[in-house]
PDB file of C-alpha atoms in Angstrom:
ATOM      1  CA  MET A 245      20.393 -30.182 -47.857  1.00 58.00           C
ATOM      2  CA  ASN A 246      16.863 -31.046 -48.071  1.00 78.00           C
ATOM      3  CA  ASN A 247      16.575 -29.051 -51.237  1.00 83.00           C
ATOM      4  CA  GLU A 248      19.568 -30.863 -52.898  1.00 82.00           C
ATOM      5  CA  LYS A 249      17.734 -34.413 -52.093  1.00 84.00           C
ATOM      6  CA  LYS A 250      14.734 -33.028 -53.943  1.00 89.00           C
ATOM      7  CA  LYS A 251      16.829 -32.036 -56.919  1.00 87.00           C
ATOM      8  CA  ILE A 252      18.561 -35.390 -56.900  1.00 88.00           C
ATOM      9  CA  THR A 253      15.278 -37.194 -56.554  1.00 90.00           C
ATOM     10  CA  MET A 254      14.000 -35.148 -59.495  1.00 93.00           C
ATOM     11  CA  MET A 255      16.754 -36.054 -61.592  1.00 91.00           C
ATOM     12  CA  PHE A 256      16.346 -39.661 -61.274  1.00 93.00           C
ATOM     13  CA  ILE A 257      12.663 -39.424 -61.934  1.00 94.00           C
ATOM     14  CA  LEU A 258      13.454 -37.630 -65.152  1.00 92.00           C
ATOM     15  CA  ILE A 259      15.998 -40.394 -66.137  1.00 93.00           C
ATOM     16  CA  ALA A 260      13.397 -43.027 -65.523  1.00 93.00           C
ATOM     17  CA  THR A 261      10.696 -41.085 -67.590  1.00 93.00           C
ATOM     18  CA  LEU A 262      13.042 -40.586 -70.343  1.00 90.00           C
ATOM     19  CA  LEU A 263      13.923 -44.197 -70.665  1.00 91.00           C
ATOM     20  CA  PHE A 264      10.203 -45.274 -70.279  1.00 92.00           C
ATOM     21  CA  GLY A 265       9.364 -42.916 -73.117  1.00 90.00           C
ATOM     22  CA  LEU A 266      12.071 -44.540 -75.132  1.00 90.00           C
ATOM     23  CA  VAL A 267      10.370 -47.854 -74.939  1.00 91.00           C
ATOM     24  CA  PRO A 268       7.250 -46.962 -76.917  1.00 91.00           C
ATOM     25  CA  PHE A 269       9.293 -45.192 -79.543  1.00 87.00           C
ATOM     26  CA  ILE A 270      11.451 -48.244 -80.187  1.00 88.00           C
ATOM     27  CA  LEU A 271       8.400 -50.418 -80.518  1.00 90.00           C
ATOM     28  CA  LEU A 272       6.388 -48.036 -82.622  1.00 88.00           C
ATOM     29  CA  THR A 273       9.260 -47.405 -84.994  1.00 86.00           C
ATOM     30  CA  LYS A 274      10.043 -51.094 -85.322  1.00 86.00           C
ATOM     31  CA  ARG A 275       6.442 -52.040 -86.061  1.00 88.00           C
ATOM     32  CA  SER A 276       6.462 -49.495 -88.802  1.00 86.00           C
ATOM     33  CA  GLY A 277       9.489 -50.555 -90.303  1.00 81.00           C
ATOM     34  CA  GLU A 278      11.231 -47.191 -89.994  1.00 76.00           C
ATOM     35  CA  LEU A 279      14.112 -48.285 -87.705  1.00 77.00           C
ATOM     36  CA  GLN A 280      16.926 -46.632 -89.760  1.00 78.00           C
ATOM     37  CA  THR A 281      20.525 -45.656 -88.950  1.00 77.00           C
ATOM     38  CA  GLY A 282      19.400 -42.259 -87.790  1.00 75.00           C
ATOM     39  CA  ASN A 283      16.841 -43.378 -85.415  1.00 79.00           C
ATOM     40  CA  MET A 284      19.105 -45.987 -83.996  1.00 83.00           C
ATOM     41  CA  LEU A 285      21.710 -43.261 -83.486  1.00 81.00           C
ATOM     42  CA  GLY A 286      19.198 -41.131 -81.692  1.00 81.00           C
ATOM     43  CA  ILE A 287      18.207 -44.026 -79.419  1.00 86.00           C
ATOM     44  CA  LEU A 288      21.797 -44.599 -78.414  1.00 86.00           C
ATOM     45  CA  VAL A 289      22.258 -40.995 -77.812  1.00 83.00           C
ATOM     46  CA  VAL A 290      19.308 -40.869 -75.415  1.00 87.00           C
ATOM     47  CA  ILE A 291      20.719 -44.014 -73.638  1.00 89.00           C
ATOM     48  CA  ILE A 292      24.167 -42.430 -73.244  1.00 85.00           C
ATOM     49  CA  ILE A 293      22.583 -39.253 -71.918  1.00 84.00           C
ATOM     50  CA  ALA A 294      20.784 -41.155 -69.278  1.00 90.00           C
ATOM     51  CA  LEU A 295      23.428 -43.086 -68.288  1.00 89.00           C
ATOM     52  CA  LEU A 296      25.810 -40.061 -67.820  1.00 84.00           C
ATOM     53  CA  ALA A 297      23.045 -38.500 -65.953  1.00 87.00           C
ATOM     54  CA  ALA A 298      22.645 -41.338 -63.512  1.00 90.00           C
ATOM     55  CA  VAL A 299      26.499 -41.383 -63.141  1.00 85.00           C
ATOM     56  CA  ILE A 300      26.363 -37.468 -62.142  1.00 83.00           C
ATOM     57  CA  GLY A 301      23.517 -38.245 -59.922  1.00 87.00           C
ATOM     58  CA  VAL A 302      25.277 -41.016 -57.884  1.00 89.00           C
ATOM     59  CA  LYS A 303      28.314 -38.740 -57.657  1.00 84.00           C
ATOM     60  CA  ARG A 304      25.939 -35.953 -56.176  1.00 85.00           C
ATOM     61  CA  ILE A 305      24.512 -38.438 -53.689  1.00 87.00           C
ATOM     62  CA  LYS A 306      28.050 -39.581 -52.580  1.00 87.00           C
ATOM     63  CA  ASP A 307      29.165 -35.856 -52.112  1.00 83.00           C
ATOM     64  CA  LEU A 308      25.812 -35.186 -50.259  1.00 86.00           C
ATOM     65  CA  LYS A 309      26.529 -37.932 -47.697  1.00 87.00           C
ATOM     66  CA  GLN A 310      30.148 -36.781 -47.213  1.00 87.00           C
ATOM     67  CA  GLY A 311      28.750 -33.165 -46.328  1.00 83.00           C
ATOM     68  CA  GLN A 312      30.348 -31.581 -49.494  1.00 81.00           C
ATOM     69  CA  PRO A 313      28.451 -28.870 -51.314  1.00 78.00           C
ATOM     70  CA  VAL A 314      26.752 -30.101 -54.597  1.00 73.00           C
ATOM     71  CA  GLU A 315      27.690 -26.991 -56.328  1.00 75.00           C
ATOM     72  CA  ASP A 316      30.535 -24.669 -55.600  1.00 79.00           C
ATOM     73  CA  GLU A 317      32.015 -21.594 -57.425  1.00 85.00           C
ATOM     74  CA  LEU A 318      34.268 -23.573 -59.730  1.00 84.00           C
ATOM     75  CA  SER A 319      31.475 -25.968 -61.078  1.00 82.00           C
ATOM     76  CA  LYS A 320      29.226 -22.761 -61.643  1.00 86.00           C
ATOM     77  CA  LYS A 321      31.973 -21.187 -63.533  1.00 92.00           C
ATOM     78  CA  VAL A 322      32.692 -24.338 -65.480  1.00 90.00           C
ATOM     79  CA  LEU A 323      29.029 -24.316 -66.284  1.00 88.00           C
ATOM     80  CA  ASN A 324      29.123 -20.789 -67.496  1.00 93.00           C
ATOM     81  CA  VAL A 325      32.305 -21.113 -69.679  1.00 94.00           C
ATOM     82  CA  ALA A 326      31.046 -24.315 -71.187  1.00 93.00           C
ATOM     83  CA  GLY A 327      27.652 -23.125 -72.081  1.00 93.00           C
ATOM     84  CA  ALA A 328      29.292 -19.670 -73.668  1.00 95.00           C
ATOM     85  CA  ARG A 329      31.652 -21.684 -75.764  1.00 95.00           C
ATOM     86  CA  SER A 330      29.363 -24.312 -76.878  1.00 96.00           C
ATOM     87  CA  PHE A 331      26.738 -21.607 -78.123  1.00 96.00           C
ATOM     88  CA  TYR A 332      29.259 -20.571 -80.549  1.00 95.00           C
ATOM     89  CA  MET A 333      30.301 -24.097 -81.702  1.00 96.00           C
ATOM     90  CA  SER A 334      26.627 -24.890 -81.843  1.00 96.00           C
ATOM     91  CA  LEU A 335      26.112 -22.073 -84.578  1.00 96.00           C
ATOM     92  CA  TYR A 336      28.755 -23.978 -86.760  1.00 96.00           C
ATOM     93  CA  TRP A 337      27.150 -27.259 -86.139  1.00 95.00           C
ATOM     94  CA  LEU A 338      23.718 -26.065 -87.280  1.00 95.00           C
ATOM     95  CA  LEU A 339      25.564 -24.508 -90.548  1.00 96.00           C
ATOM     96  CA  ALA A 340      27.187 -27.630 -91.070  1.00 94.00           C
ATOM     97  CA  ILE A 341      23.677 -29.635 -90.967  1.00 94.00           C
ATOM     98  CA  MET A 342      22.286 -26.995 -93.447  1.00 94.00           C
ATOM     99  CA  LEU A 343      25.288 -27.218 -95.977  1.00 95.00           C
ATOM    100  CA  LEU A 344      25.659 -31.098 -95.589  1.00 93.00           C
ATOM    101  CA  GLN A 345      21.997 -31.939 -95.478  1.00 93.00           C
ATOM    102  CA  PRO A 346      21.824 -34.258 -98.686  1.00 92.00           C
ATOM    103  CA  VAL A 347      24.762 -36.169 -97.501  1.00 92.00           C
ATOM    104  CA  ILE A 348      23.450 -36.751 -94.010  1.00 89.00           C
ATOM    105  CA  ALA A 349      20.208 -37.690 -95.244  1.00 89.00           C
ATOM    106  CA  ASP A 350      21.547 -40.277 -97.579  1.00 89.00           C
ATOM    107  CA  ILE A 351      23.969 -41.604 -94.970  1.00 87.00           C
ATOM    108  CA  LEU A 352      21.508 -41.837 -92.043  1.00 81.00           C
ATOM    109  CA  PHE A 353      17.871 -41.933 -93.306  1.00 81.00           C
ATOM    110  CA  ASP A 354      18.389 -43.299 -97.021  1.00 82.00           C
ATOM    111  CA  SER A 355      16.553 -40.346 -98.460  1.00 86.00           C
ATOM    112  CA  GLU A 356      17.165 -37.213-100.513  1.00 90.00           C
ATOM    113  CA  MET A 357      16.653 -34.651 -97.905  1.00 91.00           C
ATOM    114  CA  LEU A 358      15.996 -34.251 -94.166  1.00 90.00           C
ATOM    115  CA  ASP A 359      12.702 -33.386 -93.044  1.00 87.00           C
ATOM    116  CA  ALA A 360      12.130 -30.740 -90.164  1.00 88.00           C
ATOM    117  CA  GLU A 361      12.047 -33.127 -87.431  1.00 84.00           C
ATOM    118  CA  GLN A 362      15.219 -34.864 -88.551  1.00 85.00           C
ATOM    119  CA  ALA A 363      17.024 -31.564 -88.907  1.00 89.00           C
ATOM    120  CA  LEU A 364      15.795 -30.195 -85.507  1.00 89.00           C
ATOM    121  CA  GLY A 365      16.475 -33.444 -83.801  1.00 84.00           C
ATOM    122  CA  GLY A 366      20.002 -33.456 -85.260  1.00 87.00           C
ATOM    123  CA  GLY A 367      20.658 -29.871 -84.255  1.00 91.00           C
ATOM    124  CA  ILE A 368      19.326 -30.486 -80.796  1.00 88.00           C
ATOM    125  CA  THR A 369      21.221 -33.814 -80.300  1.00 86.00           C
ATOM    126  CA  GLY A 370      24.527 -32.023 -81.529  1.00 90.00           C
ATOM    127  CA  MET A 371      24.122 -29.002 -79.305  1.00 92.00           C
ATOM    128  CA  ALA A 372      23.893 -31.367 -76.173  1.00 87.00           C
ATOM    129  CA  ILE A 373      26.831 -33.414 -77.210  1.00 88.00           C
ATOM    130  CA  ILE A 374      28.661 -30.035 -77.809  1.00 94.00           C
ATOM    131  CA  TRP A 375      27.808 -28.743 -74.708  1.00 91.00           C
ATOM    132  CA  PHE A 376      28.654 -31.891 -72.729  1.00 87.00           C
ATOM    133  CA  LEU A 377      32.147 -32.094 -74.477  1.00 92.00           C
ATOM    134  CA  ASN A 378      32.922 -28.496 -73.518  1.00 94.00           C
ATOM    135  CA  TRP A 379      31.868 -29.203 -70.011  1.00 89.00           C
ATOM    136  CA  LEU A 380      33.880 -32.302 -69.803  1.00 89.00           C
ATOM    137  CA  TYR A 381      36.939 -30.493 -71.206  1.00 93.00           C
ATOM    138  CA  TYR A 382      36.580 -27.536 -68.776  1.00 93.00           C
ATOM    139  CA  GLN A 383      36.117 -29.789 -65.847  1.00 87.00           C
ATOM    140  CA  LYS A 384      39.289 -31.404 -66.480  1.00 90.00           C
ATOM    141  CA  LYS A 385      41.258 -28.281 -67.594  1.00 90.00           C
ATOM    142  CA  GLY A 386      39.792 -25.881 -65.470  1.00 85.00           C
ATOM    143  CA  VAL A 387      38.906 -22.161 -66.155  1.00 83.00           C
ATOM    144  CA  ASN A 388      40.965 -19.072 -65.989  1.00 74.00           C
TER     145      ASN A 388
END
């Protein structure tokens, strides 16, 4: 039980660090005049991830207070299946970024091509979203 409390505390510390780190990014981006659609989308994704993590943390606290285990066999299997399926889907996501690079750069950043940071950030963000959607799907549907 004590180990689970440490994990939950660390989770909330990481959420706070993530949100506090977002503030200087927003201020610096706004000051330099580079607050574009792509940057706003990235900020929105970080805020959504922080909120979802906070909801999961609160749920884990409630489960811990009721004496239920935080992780059981089903939740471990859901994580495993979601991770495996999202890996293959992420390969297609990265391929789509590569093929549609000029279109994505024009729409989100008003440029001709994506630079390395933008492509890498889009890849990682997309992979996280794909994993979360897979996790949510298998959490509701169940695994066979």
